[in-house]
mmCIF file of C-alpha atoms in Angstrom:
data_model
loop_
_atom_site.group_PDB
_atom_site.id
_atom_site.type_symbol
_atom_site.label_atom_id
_atom_site.label_comp_id
_atom_site.label_asym_id
_atom_site.label_seq_id
_atom_site.Cartn_x
_atom_site.Cartn_y
_atom_site.Cartn_z
ATOM 1 C CA GLU A 1 -1.582 19.600 -31.025
ATOM 2 C CA MET A 2 -3.469 16.312 -30.699
ATOM 3 C CA PRO A 3 -5.287 14.752 -27.781
ATOM 4 C CA VAL A 4 -3.501 12.077 -25.741
ATOM 5 C CA TRP A 5 -4.305 8.426 -26.473
ATOM 6 C CA LYS A 6 -6.320 6.419 -24.072
ATOM 7 C CA SER A 7 -6.129 2.713 -23.125
ATOM 8 C CA THR A 8 -8.846 0.215 -22.262
ATOM 9 C CA TYR A 9 -8.629 -3.413 -21.361
ATOM 10 C CA ARG A 10 -10.691 -6.633 -21.196
ATOM 11 C CA LEU A 11 -9.799 -9.370 -18.660
ATOM 12 C CA VAL A 12 -11.402 -12.777 -18.888
ATOM 13 C CA VAL A 13 -10.802 -14.526 -15.543
ATOM 14 C CA GLY A 14 -10.666 -18.280 -15.222
ATOM 15 C CA ASP A 15 -10.831 -20.639 -12.207
ATOM 16 C CA ASP A 16 -7.207 -21.706 -12.422
ATOM 17 C CA GLY A 17 -5.619 -18.400 -11.385
ATOM 18 C CA LYS A 18 -5.061 -17.378 -15.021
ATOM 19 C CA GLY A 19 -6.808 -14.909 -17.298
ATOM 20 C CA THR A 20 -6.650 -13.426 -20.803
ATOM 21 C CA LEU A 21 -5.787 -9.743 -20.971
ATOM 22 C CA GLN A 22 -6.668 -7.786 -24.098
ATOM 23 C CA GLY A 23 -5.552 -4.176 -24.299
ATOM 24 C CA TRP A 24 -6.507 -1.477 -26.894
ATOM 25 C CA ALA A 25 -5.366 2.018 -27.633
ATOM 26 C CA ILE A 26 -8.011 4.673 -28.453
ATOM 27 C CA VAL A 27 -6.720 7.426 -30.722
ATOM 28 C CA ASP A 28 -8.844 10.410 -31.767
ATOM 29 C CA ASN A 29 -8.610 12.533 -34.876
ATOM 30 C CA PRO A 30 -10.348 15.835 -34.095
ATOM 31 C CA THR A 31 -9.150 17.585 -37.211
ATOM 32 C CA ASP A 32 -10.920 18.060 -40.567
ATOM 33 C CA GLU A 33 -8.123 16.164 -42.367
ATOM 34 C CA PRO A 34 -8.431 12.361 -42.712
ATOM 35 C CA LEU A 35 -5.368 10.320 -41.655
ATOM 36 C CA GLU A 36 -4.883 7.719 -44.298
ATOM 37 C CA ASN A 37 -2.444 4.862 -43.829
ATOM 38 C CA VAL A 38 -0.446 6.547 -41.076
ATOM 39 C CA GLN A 39 2.133 4.832 -38.896
ATOM 40 C CA LEU A 40 1.147 5.048 -35.211
ATOM 41 C CA SER A 41 3.339 4.731 -32.134
ATOM 42 C CA PHE A 42 1.832 4.865 -28.614
ATOM 43 C CA VAL A 43 4.084 5.927 -25.784
ATOM 44 C CA ALA A 44 3.328 4.749 -22.242
ATOM 45 C CA GLY A 45 5.018 6.954 -19.619
ATOM 46 C CA GLN A 46 4.711 10.190 -17.752
ATOM 47 C CA PRO A 47 6.816 12.807 -19.667
ATOM 48 C CA ILE A 48 6.963 16.289 -18.212
ATOM 49 C CA SER A 49 5.389 18.973 -20.413
ATOM 50 C CA PHE A 50 4.274 22.480 -19.867
ATOM 51 C CA ILE A 51 3.219 25.637 -21.769
ATOM 52 C CA THR A 52 5.544 28.585 -22.180
ATOM 53 C CA SER A 53 4.428 32.001 -23.402
ATOM 54 C CA LEU A 54 6.959 32.695 -26.140
ATOM 55 C CA TYR A 55 4.869 35.440 -27.827
ATOM 56 C CA GLN A 56 4.994 37.974 -24.967
ATOM 57 C CA PRO A 57 8.200 40.055 -24.687
ATOM 58 C CA VAL A 58 10.212 39.362 -21.563
ATOM 59 C CA TRP A 59 12.350 42.162 -20.064
ATOM 60 C CA ALA A 60 15.211 41.323 -17.780
ATOM 61 C CA VAL A 61 15.223 43.213 -14.481
ATOM 62 C CA ARG A 62 18.797 44.242 -13.823
ATOM 63 C CA PRO A 63 20.156 45.693 -10.584
ATOM 64 C CA ARG A 64 21.396 49.233 -10.554
ATOM 65 C CA VAL A 65 25.083 49.660 -9.676
ATOM 66 C CA GLU A 66 26.347 53.087 -8.726
ATOM 67 C CA VAL A 67 29.623 54.381 -10.124
ATOM 68 C CA LYS A 68 32.406 54.313 -7.549
ATOM 69 C CA ALA A 69 34.951 57.071 -7.380
ATOM 70 C CA THR A 70 37.655 54.883 -6.089
ATOM 71 C CA GLY A 71 39.600 52.349 -8.131
ATOM 72 C CA GLY A 72 37.561 49.465 -9.377
ATOM 73 C CA LEU A 73 38.297 45.771 -9.539
ATOM 74 C CA VAL A 74 38.434 43.349 -12.453
ATOM 75 C CA PRO A 75 36.666 39.964 -11.844
ATOM 76 C CA ASP A 76 38.330 36.766 -12.793
ATOM 77 C CA ILE A 77 37.401 35.206 -16.070
ATOM 78 C CA ASP A 78 35.048 32.327 -15.860
ATOM 79 C CA VAL A 79 36.723 29.228 -17.250
ATOM 80 C CA GLY A 80 33.446 27.384 -17.783
ATOM 81 C CA GLN A 81 32.101 24.096 -16.411
ATOM 82 C CA SER A 82 33.226 20.733 -17.512
ATOM 83 C CA ALA A 83 30.451 18.754 -19.259
ATOM 84 C CA ASP A 84 31.978 15.367 -18.574
ATOM 85 C CA GLY A 85 29.835 14.888 -15.507
ATOM 86 C CA ILE A 86 26.484 15.515 -17.231
ATOM 87 C CA THR A 87 26.855 14.160 -20.747
ATOM 88 C CA GLY A 88 26.416 10.593 -19.410
ATOM 89 C CA MET A 89 23.117 11.633 -17.778
ATOM 90 C CA LEU A 90 21.731 12.869 -21.087
ATOM 91 C CA ARG A 91 22.299 9.691 -23.026
ATOM 92 C CA GLU A 92 19.359 7.342 -23.429
ATOM 93 C CA SER A 93 19.679 3.671 -24.015
ATOM 94 C CA ALA A 94 16.899 1.880 -25.824
ATOM 95 C CA ALA A 95 16.250 -1.820 -25.840
ATOM 96 C CA ASP A 96 13.895 -3.016 -28.621
ATOM 97 C CA ALA A 97 11.803 -6.099 -28.119
ATOM 98 C CA SER A 98 9.310 -7.599 -30.475
ATOM 99 C CA PHE A 99 5.992 -8.896 -29.139
ATOM 100 C CA SER A 100 3.089 -10.796 -30.646
ATOM 101 C CA ALA A 101 0.562 -12.948 -28.988
ATOM 102 C CA ALA A 102 -2.348 -15.001 -30.162
ATOM 103 C CA PRO A 103 -5.721 -14.912 -28.320
ATOM 104 C CA VAL A 104 -5.967 -17.502 -25.533
ATOM 105 C CA PRO A 105 -9.468 -19.026 -25.244
ATOM 106 C CA VAL A 106 -10.979 -19.082 -21.786
ATOM 107 C CA ALA A 107 -13.910 -21.476 -21.406
ATOM 108 C CA PRO A 108 -16.798 -21.280 -20.985
ATOM 109 C CA ALA A 109 -17.027 -17.733 -22.387
ATOM 110 C CA PRO A 110 -15.700 -18.122 -25.994
ATOM 111 C CA GLN A 111 -17.696 -15.100 -27.256
ATOM 112 C CA MET A 112 -15.614 -12.923 -24.843
ATOM 113 C CA SER A 113 -12.115 -14.374 -24.817
ATOM 114 C CA GLY A 114 -11.079 -14.719 -28.407
ATOM 115 C CA ALA A 115 -13.130 -12.482 -30.684
ATOM 116 C CA GLY A 116 -10.462 -12.748 -33.361
ATOM 117 C CA VAL A 117 -8.252 -10.128 -31.729
ATOM 118 C CA THR A 118 -4.447 -10.322 -31.997
ATOM 119 C CA GLY A 119 -1.794 -7.920 -30.829
ATOM 120 C CA GLN A 120 -0.806 -5.454 -33.566
ATOM 121 C CA ALA A 121 2.187 -3.800 -31.974
ATOM 122 C CA GLN A 122 5.882 -4.184 -31.427
ATOM 123 C CA THR A 123 7.440 -2.685 -28.344
ATOM 124 C CA ALA A 124 10.548 -0.622 -27.489
ATOM 125 C CA ALA A 125 11.671 0.469 -24.052
ATOM 126 C CA THR A 126 13.665 3.565 -23.207
ATOM 127 C CA ALA A 127 14.884 4.982 -19.911
ATOM 128 C CA SER A 128 11.757 7.079 -19.484
ATOM 129 C CA SER A 129 8.977 5.446 -21.533
ATOM 130 C CA PHE A 130 7.584 2.407 -23.217
ATOM 131 C CA VAL A 131 6.574 2.604 -26.906
ATOM 132 C CA TYR A 132 4.122 0.466 -28.829
ATOM 133 C CA HIS A 133 4.820 0.632 -32.585
ATOM 134 C CA VAL A 134 1.731 -0.494 -34.592
ATOM 135 C CA GLU A 135 2.894 -2.828 -37.324
ATOM 136 C CA GLU A 136 0.200 -2.054 -39.915
ATOM 137 C CA PRO A 137 -0.798 1.356 -41.166
ATOM 138 C CA VAL A 138 -3.940 2.875 -39.674
ATOM 139 C CA THR A 139 -6.584 5.009 -41.312
ATOM 140 C CA ILE A 140 -8.637 7.454 -39.188
ATOM 141 C CA GLY A 141 -11.286 9.589 -40.806
ATOM 142 C CA ARG A 142 -11.745 13.219 -39.848
ATOM 143 C CA ASN A 143 -13.451 13.729 -36.518
ATOM 144 C CA GLU A 144 -13.370 9.974 -35.947
ATOM 145 C CA SER A 145 -11.644 7.616 -33.506
ATOM 146 C CA ALA A 146 -9.847 4.314 -33.878
ATOM 147 C CA LEU A 147 -9.511 1.328 -31.551
ATOM 148 C CA VAL A 148 -6.177 -0.337 -32.137
ATOM 149 C CA PRO A 149 -5.386 -3.663 -30.383
ATOM 150 C CA LEU A 150 -2.016 -3.639 -28.679
ATOM 151 C CA VAL A 151 -1.837 -6.494 -26.197
ATOM 152 C CA VAL A 152 -3.231 -10.074 -26.112
ATOM 153 C CA ALA A 153 -1.584 -12.191 -23.463
ATOM 154 C CA GLU A 154 -2.241 -14.683 -20.737
ATOM 155 C CA VAL A 155 -1.598 -13.300 -17.294
ATOM 156 C CA THR A 156 -1.869 -14.299 -13.663
ATOM 157 C CA ALA A 157 -5.341 -13.359 -12.376
ATOM 158 C CA GLU A 158 -6.244 -14.681 -8.928
ATOM 159 C CA ARG A 159 -9.693 -14.137 -7.381
ATOM 160 C CA LEU A 160 -10.076 -12.810 -3.853
ATOM 161 C CA ALA A 161 -12.113 -10.327 -1.867
ATOM 162 C CA LEU A 162 -10.862 -6.977 -0.599
ATOM 163 C CA PHE A 163 -12.332 -5.035 2.359
ATOM 164 C CA ASP A 164 -11.479 -1.409 2.855
ATOM 165 C CA ARG A 165 -14.115 0.695 4.623
ATOM 166 C CA ARG A 166 -13.229 3.648 2.399
ATOM 167 C CA ASN A 167 -14.779 1.644 -0.473
ATOM 168 C CA HIS A 168 -17.719 0.196 1.442
ATOM 169 C CA ALA A 169 -18.533 0.458 5.196
ATOM 170 C CA ARG A 170 -19.795 -3.121 5.528
ATOM 171 C CA HIS A 171 -19.163 -5.399 2.556
ATOM 172 C CA PRO A 172 -15.856 -6.303 0.843
ATOM 173 C CA LEU A 173 -15.459 -6.116 -2.894
ATOM 174 C CA HIS A 174 -14.816 -8.897 -5.378
ATOM 175 C CA ALA A 175 -11.332 -8.420 -6.718
ATOM 176 C CA VAL A 176 -8.628 -9.886 -8.920
ATOM 177 C CA ARG A 177 -4.875 -9.910 -8.225
ATOM 178 C CA LEU A 178 -3.450 -9.051 -11.591
ATOM 179 C CA VAL A 179 0.244 -9.773 -12.182
ATOM 180 C CA ASN A 180 1.772 -7.994 -15.138
ATOM 181 C CA ASP A 181 3.781 -10.912 -16.394
ATOM 182 C CA THR A 182 3.385 -9.797 -20.054
ATOM 183 C CA GLY A 183 6.860 -8.187 -19.976
ATOM 184 C CA LEU A 184 5.257 -4.890 -21.205
ATOM 185 C CA GLN A 185 4.454 -1.638 -19.472
ATOM 186 C CA LEU A 186 0.721 -1.327 -19.300
ATOM 187 C CA ALA A 187 -0.757 2.202 -19.523
ATOM 188 C CA ALA A 188 -3.400 3.215 -17.043
ATOM 189 C CA GLY A 189 -7.008 2.639 -18.175
ATOM 190 C CA SER A 190 -10.324 1.033 -17.442
ATOM 191 C CA VAL A 191 -10.699 -2.763 -17.286
ATOM 192 C CA THR A 192 -13.880 -4.671 -18.100
ATOM 193 C CA ILE A 193 -13.819 -8.051 -16.282
ATOM 194 C CA TYR A 194 -15.633 -11.165 -17.415
ATOM 195 C CA ASP A 195 -15.944 -14.609 -15.742
ATOM 196 C CA GLU A 196 -17.571 -17.850 -16.694
ATOM 197 C CA VAL A 197 -21.022 -16.219 -16.515
ATOM 198 C CA GLY A 198 -20.195 -13.095 -18.512
ATOM 199 C CA PHE A 199 -19.831 -9.490 -17.503
ATOM 200 C CA ALA A 200 -18.597 -9.233 -13.870
ATOM 201 C CA GLY A 201 -17.779 -5.518 -13.379
ATOM 202 C CA ASN A 202 -15.444 -2.738 -14.203
ATOM 203 C CA ALA A 203 -12.143 -1.832 -12.578
ATOM 204 C CA GLN A 204 -9.437 0.753 -12.866
ATOM 205 C CA LEU A 205 -5.877 -0.217 -13.790
ATOM 206 C CA PRO A 206 -3.044 2.189 -12.804
ATOM 207 C CA GLU A 207 0.220 2.434 -14.665
ATOM 208 C CA LEU A 208 1.706 -1.003 -14.338
ATOM 209 C CA LEU A 209 5.352 -1.899 -14.895
ATOM 210 C CA PRO A 210 6.463 -5.369 -15.823
ATOM 211 C CA ASP A 211 6.197 -7.872 -12.899
ATOM 212 C CA GLU A 212 4.181 -5.458 -10.819
ATOM 213 C CA GLU A 213 0.794 -6.475 -9.463
ATOM 214 C CA ARG A 214 -2.378 -4.724 -8.376
ATOM 215 C CA LEU A 215 -5.735 -5.619 -6.882
ATOM 216 C CA LEU A 216 -8.577 -4.794 -9.247
ATOM 217 C CA ALA A 217 -11.892 -4.466 -7.407
ATOM 218 C CA PHE A 218 -14.951 -4.848 -9.665
ATOM 219 C CA ALA A 219 -18.114 -5.727 -7.647
ATOM 220 C CA VAL A 220 -19.571 -5.775 -4.153
ATOM 221 C CA ASP A 221 -19.417 -9.069 -2.292
ATOM 222 C CA LEU A 222 -22.864 -9.287 -0.626
ATOM 223 C CA GLU A 223 -22.177 -12.721 0.916
ATOM 224 C CA LEU A 224 -19.662 -11.324 3.411
ATOM 225 C CA ALA A 225 -19.837 -8.531 6.066
ATOM 226 C CA VAL A 226 -16.857 -7.170 7.853
ATOM 227 C CA THR A 227 -16.519 -4.855 10.882
ATOM 228 C CA VAL A 228 -13.334 -3.281 12.201
ATOM 229 C CA ALA A 229 -13.529 -2.070 15.757
ATOM 230 C CA SER A 230 -10.754 -0.288 17.712
ATOM 231 C CA GLY A 231 -10.185 -1.529 21.210
ATOM 232 C CA GLN A 232 -8.717 0.070 24.336
ATOM 233 C CA ARG A 233 -5.379 1.880 24.360
ATOM 234 C CA SER A 234 -3.176 1.472 27.384
ATOM 235 C CA THR A 235 0.182 3.006 28.320
ATOM 236 C CA SER A 236 2.659 1.682 30.855
ATOM 237 C CA VAL A 237 6.240 2.567 31.859
ATOM 238 C CA THR A 238 8.667 -0.340 31.014
ATOM 239 C CA ARG A 239 12.084 1.145 31.687
ATOM 240 C CA ALA A 240 13.649 4.158 33.441
ATOM 241 C CA ALA A 241 17.228 5.317 33.765
ATOM 242 C CA ILE A 242 18.848 8.349 35.514
ATOM 243 C CA ARG A 243 20.940 10.616 33.204
ATOM 244 C CA GLY A 244 22.361 13.452 35.363
ATOM 245 C CA ASN A 245 19.444 15.306 36.832
ATOM 246 C CA LEU A 246 16.951 13.787 34.427
ATOM 247 C CA LEU A 247 14.969 10.554 34.540
ATOM 248 C CA GLU A 248 14.686 9.001 31.057
ATOM 249 C CA VAL A 249 11.436 6.987 30.918
ATOM 250 C CA THR A 250 10.408 4.522 28.172
ATOM 251 C CA GLU A 251 6.629 4.064 27.816
ATOM 252 C CA LEU A 252 4.891 1.160 25.995
ATOM 253 C CA THR A 253 1.520 2.062 24.403
ATOM 254 C CA ARG A 254 -0.679 -0.830 23.335
ATOM 255 C CA GLN A 255 -3.537 -0.603 20.852
ATOM 256 C CA THR A 256 -5.876 -3.407 20.082
ATOM 257 C CA MET A 257 -8.305 -3.887 17.179
ATOM 258 C CA GLU A 258 -10.874 -6.543 16.290
ATOM 259 C CA ILE A 259 -11.776 -7.694 12.741
ATOM 260 C CA THR A 260 -14.993 -9.643 12.639
ATOM 261 C CA VAL A 261 -16.117 -11.496 9.539
ATOM 262 C CA ASN A 262 -19.703 -12.712 9.060
ATOM 263 C CA GLY A 263 -20.873 -14.970 6.199
ATOM 264 C CA ALA A 264 -20.106 -18.366 4.810
ATOM 265 C CA PRO A 265 -19.814 -18.392 1.011
ATOM 266 C CA SER A 266 -20.251 -21.836 -0.458
ATOM 267 C CA ASP A 267 -17.362 -21.555 -2.892
ATOM 268 C CA GLY A 268 -14.915 -20.276 -0.299
ATOM 269 C CA ARG A 269 -13.022 -17.088 -0.433
ATOM 270 C CA PHE A 270 -9.663 -15.521 0.493
ATOM 271 C CA LEU A 271 -10.418 -12.192 2.138
ATOM 272 C CA VAL A 272 -7.867 -9.324 2.380
ATOM 273 C CA VAL A 273 -8.797 -6.808 5.033
ATOM 274 C CA GLN A 274 -7.071 -3.465 4.739
ATOM 275 C CA THR A 275 -7.232 -1.487 7.985
ATOM 276 C CA PRO A 276 -6.335 2.195 8.728
ATOM 277 C CA ALA A 277 -2.647 2.973 9.264
ATOM 278 C CA LEU A 278 -1.285 3.060 12.813
ATOM 279 C CA PRO A 279 1.614 5.588 12.593
ATOM 280 C CA GLY A 280 4.485 4.778 14.871
ATOM 281 C CA PHE A 281 3.060 1.369 15.962
ATOM 282 C CA ASP A 282 4.456 -2.089 15.318
ATOM 283 C CA ILE A 283 1.971 -4.963 14.917
ATOM 284 C CA VAL A 284 3.001 -7.739 17.298
ATOM 285 C CA GLU A 285 -0.076 -9.951 16.798
ATOM 286 C CA PRO A 286 -0.994 -11.803 14.601
ATOM 287 C CA ARG A 287 2.140 -13.240 12.987
ATOM 288 C CA PRO A 288 3.636 -13.146 10.470
ATOM 289 C CA ALA A 289 3.616 -9.368 10.137
ATOM 290 C CA PRO A 290 1.064 -8.120 7.550
ATOM 291 C CA PRO A 291 2.253 -6.451 4.387
ATOM 292 C CA LEU A 292 1.597 -2.705 4.035
ATOM 293 C CA SER A 293 -0.164 -0.852 1.254
ATOM 294 C CA ASN A 294 0.527 2.927 1.435
ATOM 295 C CA GLY A 295 1.115 2.458 5.144
ATOM 296 C CA GLN A 296 -2.064 0.502 5.725
ATOM 297 C CA PRO A 297 -1.700 -3.158 6.979
ATOM 298 C CA ARG A 298 -3.408 -5.963 5.097
ATOM 299 C CA PHE A 299 -4.599 -9.101 6.984
ATOM 300 C CA GLY A 300 -5.521 -12.385 5.298
ATOM 301 C CA VAL A 301 -8.652 -14.355 6.158
ATOM 302 C CA ALA A 302 -9.247 -17.742 4.624
ATOM 303 C CA LEU A 303 -12.989 -18.659 4.314
ATOM 304 C CA VAL A 304 -13.325 -22.330 3.856
ATOM 305 C CA GLY A 305 -15.896 -23.392 1.235
ATOM 306 C CA ALA A 306 -18.156 -26.412 0.999
ATOM 307 C CA ASP A 307 -15.303 -28.609 -0.420
ATOM 308 C CA GLY A 308 -13.194 -28.073 2.654
ATOM 309 C CA ALA A 309 -10.280 -26.493 0.776
ATOM 310 C CA VAL A 310 -8.500 -23.634 2.507
ATOM 311 C CA PRO A 311 -7.776 -20.849 0.019
ATOM 312 C CA ASP A 312 -4.580 -18.866 0.282
ATOM 313 C CA ASP A 313 -2.969 -15.875 -1.400
ATOM 314 C CA ARG A 314 0.543 -15.349 -2.850
ATOM 315 C CA ALA A 315 1.074 -11.893 -1.409
ATOM 316 C CA VAL A 316 -0.914 -11.742 1.878
ATOM 317 C CA PRO A 317 -0.308 -14.402 4.567
ATOM 318 C CA THR A 318 -3.208 -16.241 6.226
ATOM 319 C CA HIS A 319 -3.811 -14.833 9.685
ATOM 320 C CA LEU A 320 -7.185 -16.408 10.377
ATOM 321 C CA VAL A 321 -9.172 -19.477 9.002
ATOM 322 C CA CYS A 322 -12.919 -19.151 9.136
ATOM 323 C CA ARG A 323 -15.199 -22.150 8.779
ATOM 324 C CA ALA A 324 -18.998 -22.258 8.338
ATOM 325 C CA GLY A 325 -20.978 -21.644 11.469
ATOM 326 C CA GLY A 326 -21.108 -18.023 12.613
ATOM 327 C CA ALA A 327 -18.758 -15.109 12.882
ATOM 328 C CA CYS A 328 -15.014 -15.310 13.426
ATOM 329 C CA THR A 329 -12.843 -12.633 14.926
ATOM 330 C CA LEU A 330 -9.190 -11.675 14.432
ATOM 331 C CA GLU A 331 -7.565 -9.737 17.243
ATOM 332 C CA VAL A 332 -4.819 -7.312 16.257
ATOM 333 C CA VAL A 333 -2.341 -5.952 18.792
ATOM 334 C CA ALA A 334 -0.059 -3.067 17.985
ATOM 335 C CA GLU A 335 2.625 -1.475 20.290
ATOM 336 C CA ARG A 336 4.587 1.697 20.278
ATOM 337 C CA LEU A 337 7.626 2.750 22.443
ATOM 338 C CA ASP A 338 7.959 6.414 23.451
ATOM 339 C CA SER A 339 10.798 8.015 25.429
ATOM 340 C CA GLN A 340 10.652 11.157 27.490
ATOM 341 C CA SER A 341 12.954 12.906 30.007
ATOM 342 C CA LEU A 342 11.627 14.058 33.329
ATOM 343 C CA ALA A 343 13.359 16.418 35.755
ATOM 344 C CA LEU A 344 14.039 14.574 39.066
ATOM 345 C CA ALA A 345 13.453 17.814 41.011
ATOM 346 C CA ASN A 346 9.886 18.055 39.706
ATOM 347 C CA LEU A 347 8.740 14.485 40.370
ATOM 348 C CA ALA A 348 6.534 13.893 43.420
ATOM 349 C CA SER A 349 7.282 11.134 45.834
ATOM 350 C CA ASP A 350 4.086 9.176 44.895
ATOM 351 C CA ARG A 351 5.118 9.030 41.283
ATOM 352 C CA LEU A 352 8.610 7.994 42.229
ATOM 353 C CA ALA A 353 7.077 5.293 44.327
ATOM 354 C CA ILE A 354 5.212 3.950 41.271
ATOM 355 C CA PHE A 355 8.509 3.791 39.319
ATOM 356 C CA LEU A 356 10.114 1.939 42.214
ATOM 357 C CA GLU A 357 7.408 -0.677 42.345
ATOM 358 C CA ASN A 358 6.588 -1.305 38.672
ATOM 359 C CA VAL A 359 9.483 -0.227 36.523
ATOM 360 C CA GLU A 360 12.683 -1.989 35.571
ATOM 361 C CA LEU A 361 15.616 -0.100 37.244
ATOM 362 C CA SER A 362 19.279 -0.749 37.764
ATOM 363 C CA ASP A 363 20.438 -1.219 41.360
ATOM 364 C CA GLU A 364 22.275 2.129 41.328
ATOM 365 C CA ASP A 365 19.269 4.061 39.951
ATOM 366 C CA ARG A 366 16.924 2.287 42.407
ATOM 367 C CA ALA A 367 19.126 3.447 45.275
ATOM 368 C CA VAL A 368 19.200 7.017 43.988
ATOM 369 C CA LEU A 369 15.363 7.083 43.772
ATOM 370 C CA ASP A 370 15.015 5.595 47.226
ATOM 371 C CA GLN A 371 17.200 8.334 48.593
ATOM 372 C CA ILE A 372 15.196 11.006 46.794
ATOM 373 C CA VAL A 373 11.940 9.626 48.175
ATOM 374 C CA SER A 374 13.419 9.586 51.700
ATOM 375 C CA LEU A 375 14.742 13.153 51.403
ATOM 376 C CA GLN A 376 11.272 14.307 50.146
ATOM 377 C CA ARG A 377 9.621 12.758 53.151
ATOM 378 C CA GLU A 378 12.108 14.496 55.527
ATOM 379 C CA LEU A 379 11.367 17.730 53.713
ATOM 380 C CA ALA A 380 7.646 17.273 54.170
ATOM 381 C CA GLU A 381 8.084 16.603 57.868
ATOM 382 C CA ALA A 382 10.249 19.751 58.267
ATOM 383 C CA ASP A 383 7.626 21.842 56.364
ATOM 384 C CA ARG A 384 4.808 20.688 58.580
ATOM 385 C CA PRO A 385 5.679 22.744 61.737
ATOM 386 C CA LEU A 386 6.641 25.761 59.616
#
């Protein structure tokens, strides 16, 4: 048994929304035997594996059947099960694709972008995994490790800021929207991010399929401060209808929330604010509707820089534009409709009066409720002398 291989990446981000991604595989040889000129293949996927105890004897527990004195019966012979329906599920189709890429220089950090690294692997895709076949043989000494370059490609890497109070209660994080347009499946691993200055921070990359994208947060953005405050929650009855001896009532619950952004970065910024999920609620303001990440809405705030340009994002719409000169606030309104059935016999006349005054009713239902209120008043007057 050998340890699993690990992956690590280096991402050099430019100002044009592009970046150079370099990926390596780390393979360990914990044995006392050197591996000389071996052919390596790295599989990216999540195969299911487990440990079974085959050494221990396993005894089958069988039920005890008493002998019957009466005549027995003979069961039918099992004719078996057709395998036609499952053989197709067991076949795997593989599509081989060759890949090679030259390093793409990203100025002005030449010592980080090129470094003489080229991709050393060909790729093959199956139904359950993605395989990197290393072209040249690799030698790994005993109790040593090797760093094998797999991927060198230009990718889409757009800068932005991401606020999620689970990460930081006040400040957003500098982030990069990485789009996997390499055509390869990228294994999960750590990413070291560089910009025009040099080292910018570290991020974590999950398992990434071709054409998928993720936000890689790598540093705290101290130039911005964000607060998310929940407003009041109100409930009102919007519709009511009589169904037999029940009154079906539809209630509208409205929840408000305020997102306040402080700070005026000179270079401008597109800020993605991720707020807690509102189960059962639909966001009616602002528009367009924000995209969801694991059920949590994401709102876009464009912070205009000194050049006057309004930044935007490809995945999150702009809900608010902030210019220099103080804080700006985005108000979020979410609504939820709930239905409940009320027994007409248990409703007091004062509550029925509220329905008659404030709720949308059909003419027939309104007449019935008027009659019920009138009868309740007559009943109260008859109870008074008793």
